[in-house]
Amino acid sequence: MRQPLVIANWKLNGSRDLLKAFADYATSQSAESATLPVAQVICPPVIFLAEAVRQYPDMVFGAQHCSEHTSGAFTGETSTGMLQSVGCRYVLVGHSERRALFGETDAQVAAKAKAIQQAGMTPVVCVGETEAERDGNETSAVILKQLEAGLEGVDLAKLVIAYEPVWAIGTGKTASPEQAQEVHALIRSWLQKQNSSVAENMQLLYGGSVKPDNARDLFSQVDIDGGLIGAASLEPHQFAAICKAAQDS
Ligand code: PGA
């Protein structure tokens, strides 16, 4: 039985006030949320992480990005050791925005995922095809390549994978539950070939325009164990509604 997991990816949004709004909302709901068997992780901009962990010890936090290097002349970067030292627990890797806008390669994804694991945190490795790749019937090949290359040498037992079709991110277009399930099943069958108990236990998240009104149908698919949420994670009520959908499915 896999525990549902819902991760908020705030991207370049949010503030101390938004963190407080989330914490206040959680407190106001605490009688109910204490019973929620859904793991929730907030990934705010890295500048807020240390303070967030200190101020809101009941919440779990992650980072959106890290360096694959441990130290040195890498202006603007944050190492996995630094993130771990302030209480960060998860780190997103290979998000399509990092791949497209910052040139993150599969080899870097693997190096970062290994560095995150070595620092004792959990990598959330994102994979997904573009619209052109889907239209060209290349979805399976693209996903398998991203898995093979992006997880090379990574401990599959200490990992979360998120399927995020690039065409569904921030566009309001969501993959249908069937389209999402098809790729999730592909990922799980690839994992099965590596190690069957890993495949059985791996939390596979769907991301891409998940909203309270479509979350339930997506999360009720057999291989979808939760979500990676962008825009709808910036509003405590919406995020909570998505977590509730994960709990119910
Ligand atoms: P979205 O973003 O929910 O705004 O589509 C998801 C993501 O990029 O992780």
CSV table of C-alpha atoms and ligand atoms in Angstrom, one decimal:
chain,number,residue,atom,x,y,z
A,1,MET,CA,0.0,0.0,0.0
A,2,ARG,CA,1.6,3.3,-1.1
A,3,GLN,CA,1.0,6.4,0.9
A,4,PRO,CA,-0.4,9.2,-1.2
A,5,LEU,CA,2.0,12.2,-1.6
A,6,VAL,CA,1.1,15.7,-2.8
A,7,ILE,CA,3.9,18.2,-3.4
A,8,ALA,CA,3.5,21.9,-3.9
A,9,ASN,CA,5.9,23.5,-6.4
A,10,TRP,CA,5.7,27.2,-5.8
A,11,LYS,CA,8.2,28.0,-8.6
A,12,LEU,CA,9.1,31.7,-8.5
A,13,ASN,CA,6.1,32.6,-6.4
A,14,GLY,CA,5.1,32.9,-2.8
A,15,SER,CA,6.3,34.8,0.2
A,16,ARG,CA,6.6,34.6,4.0
A,17,ASP,CA,3.0,35.6,4.2
A,18,LEU,CA,2.0,32.7,2.0
A,19,LEU,CA,3.9,30.3,4.2
A,20,LYS,CA,2.1,31.7,7.2
A,21,ALA,CA,-1.3,31.4,5.4
A,22,PHE,CA,-0.5,27.7,4.7
A,23,ALA,CA,0.5,27.1,8.3
A,24,ASP,CA,-2.6,29.0,9.7
A,25,TYR,CA,-4.9,27.0,7.4
A,26,ALA,CA,-3.3,23.7,8.5
A,27,THR,CA,-3.8,24.7,12.1
A,28,SER,CA,-7.4,25.7,11.5
A,29,GLN,CA,-8.0,22.3,9.9
A,30,SER,CA,-5.8,20.4,12.3
A,31,ALA,CA,-8.4,18.1,13.8
A,32,GLU,CA,-9.3,16.8,10.4
A,33,SER,CA,-5.8,17.0,8.8
A,34,ALA,CA,-4.2,15.1,11.7
A,35,THR,CA,-6.1,12.1,10.4
A,36,LEU,CA,-5.1,12.7,6.7
A,37,PRO,CA,-2.9,9.8,5.6
A,38,VAL,CA,-1.5,12.0,2.8
A,39,ALA,CA,2.1,13.2,2.9
A,40,GLN,CA,2.3,16.9,2.0
A,41,VAL,CA,5.5,18.7,1.0
A,42,ILE,CA,5.9,22.4,0.2
A,43,CYS,CA,8.7,23.5,-2.1
A,44,PRO,CA,8.9,27.3,-1.7
A,45,PRO,CA,11.7,29.4,-3.2
A,46,VAL,CA,14.9,28.4,-1.5
A,47,ILE,CA,15.4,31.7,0.3
A,48,PHE,CA,12.4,30.8,2.5
A,49,LEU,CA,13.4,27.3,3.4
A,50,ALA,CA,15.5,27.7,6.5
A,51,GLU,CA,13.0,30.0,8.2
A,52,ALA,CA,10.1,27.9,7.1
A,53,VAL,CA,11.5,24.7,8.7
A,54,ARG,CA,12.2,26.6,11.9
A,55,GLN,CA,8.9,28.3,12.1
A,56,TYR,CA,6.6,25.5,11.0
A,57,PRO,CA,8.1,22.2,12.4
A,58,ASP,CA,5.0,20.3,11.6
A,59,MET,CA,5.3,20.9,7.9
A,60,VAL,CA,7.6,19.1,5.5
A,61,PHE,CA,9.6,21.2,3.0
A,62,GLY,CA,11.5,20.6,-0.2
A,63,ALA,CA,13.6,22.6,-2.6
A,64,GLN,CA,13.0,23.2,-6.3
A,65,HIS,CA,16.6,22.9,-7.4
A,66,CYS,CA,20.1,22.1,-6.2
A,67,SER,CA,23.6,21.9,-7.6
A,68,GLU,CA,25.2,18.6,-8.4
A,69,HIS,CA,28.5,20.0,-6.9
A,70,THR,CA,29.2,20.0,-3.2
A,71,SER,CA,31.1,23.3,-3.1
A,72,GLY,CA,33.2,25.6,-5.2
A,73,ALA,CA,33.0,28.4,-7.8
A,74,PHE,CA,29.4,28.0,-8.8
A,75,THR,CA,27.8,31.4,-8.4
A,76,GLY,CA,24.2,31.4,-7.3
A,77,GLU,CA,24.0,27.7,-6.6
A,78,THR,CA,22.9,25.8,-3.5
A,79,SER,CA,24.4,22.4,-2.6
A,80,THR,CA,22.5,19.4,-1.3
A,81,GLY,CA,24.5,19.6,2.0
A,82,MET,CA,23.3,23.2,2.5
A,83,LEU,CA,19.7,22.2,1.9
A,84,GLN,CA,19.9,19.2,4.2
A,85,SER,CA,21.5,21.3,6.9
A,86,VAL,CA,18.5,23.6,7.1
A,87,GLY,CA,16.0,20.7,7.3
A,88,CYS,CA,15.0,20.3,3.7
A,89,ARG,CA,13.7,16.8,3.0
A,90,TYR,CA,12.9,16.6,-0.7
A,91,VAL,CA,14.4,18.2,-3.8
A,92,LEU,CA,12.8,18.4,-7.3
A,93,VAL,CA,15.1,17.4,-10.1
A,94,GLY,CA,14.7,17.5,-13.9
A,95,HIS,CA,11.6,19.7,-13.9
A,96,SER,CA,10.8,20.6,-17.5
A,97,GLU,CA,11.3,24.3,-16.7
A,98,ARG,CA,14.8,23.4,-15.5
A,99,ARG,CA,15.4,21.3,-18.6
A,100,ALA,CA,14.0,23.8,-21.1
A,101,LEU,CA,15.1,27.1,-19.6
A,102,PHE,CA,18.3,26.2,-17.8
A,103,GLY,CA,19.6,23.3,-20.0
A,104,GLU,CA,19.4,20.6,-17.3
A,105,THR,CA,20.5,17.3,-18.9
A,106,ASP,CA,19.6,13.7,-18.0
A,107,ALA,CA,23.3,13.3,-16.9
A,108,GLN,CA,22.9,16.3,-14.5
A,109,VAL,CA,19.5,14.9,-13.3
A,110,ALA,CA,21.3,11.6,-12.4
A,111,ALA,CA,24.2,13.5,-10.7
A,112,LYS,CA,21.8,15.7,-8.7
A,113,ALA,CA,19.6,12.8,-7.7
A,114,LYS,CA,22.7,10.9,-6.4
A,115,ALA,CA,23.9,14.0,-4.5
A,116,ILE,CA,20.5,14.5,-3.0
A,117,GLN,CA,20.4,10.9,-1.8
A,118,GLN,CA,23.9,11.1,-0.5
A,119,ALA,CA,22.8,14.1,1.6
A,120,GLY,CA,20.0,12.0,3.1
A,121,MET,CA,17.1,13.7,1.2
A,122,THR,CA,14.6,12.3,-1.3
A,123,PRO,CA,14.9,13.3,-5.0
A,124,VAL,CA,11.7,13.9,-6.9
A,125,VAL,CA,12.7,13.2,-10.5
A,126,CYS,CA,10.4,14.7,-13.1
A,127,VAL,CA,10.0,13.2,-16.6
A,128,GLY,CA,7.6,14.2,-19.4
A,129,GLU,CA,7.2,14.6,-23.2
A,130,THR,CA,6.6,17.8,-25.1
A,131,GLU,CA,3.5,18.2,-27.3
A,132,ALA,CA,5.5,17.6,-30.5
A,133,GLU,CA,6.9,14.4,-29.0
A,134,ARG,CA,3.4,13.2,-28.1
A,135,ASP,CA,2.0,14.1,-31.5
A,136,GLY,CA,4.9,12.2,-33.1
A,137,ASN,CA,4.1,9.1,-31.0
A,138,GLU,CA,7.4,9.4,-29.2
A,139,THR,CA,6.0,9.6,-25.6
A,140,SER,CA,7.1,6.1,-24.5
A,141,ALA,CA,10.6,6.5,-26.1
A,142,VAL,CA,11.2,9.9,-24.5
A,143,ILE,CA,10.0,8.7,-21.0
A,144,LEU,CA,12.1,5.6,-21.1
A,145,LYS,CA,15.2,7.5,-22.2
A,146,GLN,CA,14.7,10.0,-19.4
A,147,LEU,CA,14.4,7.1,-16.9
A,148,GLU,CA,17.4,5.2,-18.2
A,149,ALA,CA,19.7,8.2,-18.4
A,150,GLY,CA,18.3,10.3,-15.6
A,151,LEU,CA,18.3,7.5,-13.0
A,152,GLU,CA,21.7,6.0,-13.9
A,153,GLY,CA,23.4,5.0,-10.6
A,154,VAL,CA,20.5,6.3,-8.5
A,155,ASP,CA,19.1,4.3,-5.6
A,156,LEU,CA,15.6,3.5,-6.9
A,157,ALA,CA,14.4,2.6,-3.4
A,158,LYS,CA,14.8,6.2,-2.2
A,159,LEU,CA,13.2,8.2,-4.9
A,160,VAL,CA,9.9,9.7,-6.1
A,161,ILE,CA,9.1,10.0,-9.8
A,162,ALA,CA,6.8,12.6,-11.2
A,163,TYR,CA,5.3,12.3,-14.7
A,164,GLU,CA,4.7,15.8,-16.0
A,165,PRO,CA,3.7,16.1,-19.6
A,166,VAL,CA,5.3,19.4,-20.7
A,167,TRP,CA,2.2,20.4,-22.7
A,168,ALA,CA,0.1,20.2,-19.5
A,169,ILE,CA,2.3,22.3,-17.2
A,170,GLY,CA,0.8,25.7,-16.5
A,171,THR,CA,-1.4,25.5,-19.7
A,172,GLY,CA,-4.7,24.5,-18.2
A,173,LYS,CA,-4.6,21.4,-20.4
A,174,THR,CA,-4.5,18.3,-18.2
A,175,ALA,CA,-3.7,14.8,-19.4
A,176,SER,CA,-6.8,12.7,-19.3
A,177,PRO,CA,-6.8,10.2,-16.5
A,178,GLU,CA,-6.3,7.5,-19.1
A,179,GLN,CA,-3.4,9.3,-20.8
A,180,ALA,CA,-1.7,9.8,-17.4
A,181,GLN,CA,-2.3,6.2,-16.3
A,182,GLU,CA,-0.8,4.9,-19.5
A,183,VAL,CA,2.5,6.6,-18.9
A,184,HIS,CA,2.4,5.8,-15.1
A,185,ALA,CA,2.0,2.2,-16.0
A,186,LEU,CA,4.9,2.4,-18.4
A,187,ILE,CA,7.1,3.9,-15.7
A,188,ARG,CA,6.0,1.2,-13.2
A,189,SER,CA,6.7,-1.6,-15.7
A,190,TRP,CA,10.1,-0.1,-16.3
A,191,LEU,CA,10.7,-0.1,-12.6
A,192,GLN,CA,9.4,-3.7,-12.4
A,193,LYS,CA,12.3,-4.7,-14.7
A,194,GLN,CA,14.8,-3.1,-12.3
A,195,ASN,CA,13.4,-4.4,-9.1
A,196,SER,CA,9.8,-5.6,-8.4
A,197,SER,CA,9.6,-4.5,-4.7
A,198,VAL,CA,10.8,-1.0,-5.7
A,199,ALA,CA,8.2,-0.9,-8.4
A,200,GLU,CA,5.5,-1.9,-6.0
A,201,ASN,CA,6.5,0.7,-3.4
A,202,MET,CA,7.4,3.7,-5.6
A,203,GLN,CA,5.2,6.8,-5.3
A,204,LEU,CA,4.5,8.0,-8.8
A,205,LEU,CA,3.1,11.5,-9.0
A,206,TYR,CA,1.2,13.2,-11.8
A,207,GLY,CA,1.8,16.9,-12.5
A,208,GLY,CA,0.4,19.3,-15.0
A,209,SER,CA,-2.6,21.6,-14.4
A,210,VAL,CA,-3.9,19.5,-11.5
A,211,LYS,CA,-6.8,21.4,-9.9
A,212,PRO,CA,-9.4,20.4,-7.2
A,213,ASP,CA,-11.9,19.5,-9.9
A,214,ASN,CA,-9.7,17.1,-11.8
A,215,ALA,CA,-7.5,15.7,-9.0
A,216,ARG,CA,-9.9,13.0,-7.9
A,217,ASP,CA,-10.2,11.4,-11.4
A,218,LEU,CA,-6.4,11.5,-11.9
A,219,PHE,CA,-5.6,10.1,-8.4
A,220,SER,CA,-8.1,7.3,-8.7
A,221,GLN,CA,-6.0,5.7,-11.4
A,222,VAL,CA,-4.2,2.6,-10.2
A,223,ASP,CA,-0.6,3.8,-10.8
A,224,ILE,CA,-1.1,7.5,-9.8
A,225,ASP,CA,-0.1,8.0,-6.1
A,226,GLY,CA,-0.5,11.7,-5.8
A,227,GLY,CA,0.5,14.9,-7.5
A,228,LEU,CA,3.1,17.6,-8.1
A,229,ILE,CA,1.1,20.8,-8.1
A,230,GLY,CA,2.1,24.2,-9.5
A,231,ALA,CA,-0.5,27.0,-9.8
A,232,ALA,CA,-3.1,25.4,-7.6
A,233,SER,CA,-0.5,25.0,-4.8
A,234,LEU,CA,-0.4,28.8,-4.2
A,235,GLU,CA,-3.8,28.8,-2.5
A,236,PRO,CA,-4.2,26.9,0.8
A,237,HIS,CA,-7.8,25.9,0.2
A,238,GLN,CA,-7.1,24.6,-3.3
A,239,PHE,CA,-4.0,22.7,-2.2
A,240,ALA,CA,-6.0,21.2,0.7
A,241,ALA,CA,-8.8,20.1,-1.6
A,242,ILE,CA,-6.2,18.4,-3.9
A,243,CYS,CA,-4.7,16.6,-0.8
A,244,LYS,CA,-8.2,15.5,0.2
A,245,ALA,CA,-8.8,14.1,-3.3
A,246,ALA,CA,-5.5,12.1,-2.9
A,247,GLN,CA,-6.7,10.8,0.4
A,248,ASP,CA,-10.1,9.7,-0.9
A,249,SER,CA,-8.8,7.9,-4.0
B,1,PGA,P1,1.0,23.4,-12.9
B,1,PGA,O1,2.5,23.1,-12.6
B,1,PGA,O2,0.2,22.7,-11.8
B,1,PGA,O3,0.9,24.9,-12.7
B,1,PGA,O4,0.7,23.0,-14.3
B,1,PGA,C1,3.0,21.8,-12.3
B,1,PGA,C2,4.5,21.8,-12.2
B,1,PGA,O5,5.1,22.4,-13.0
B,1,PGA,O6,5.0,21.1,-11.4
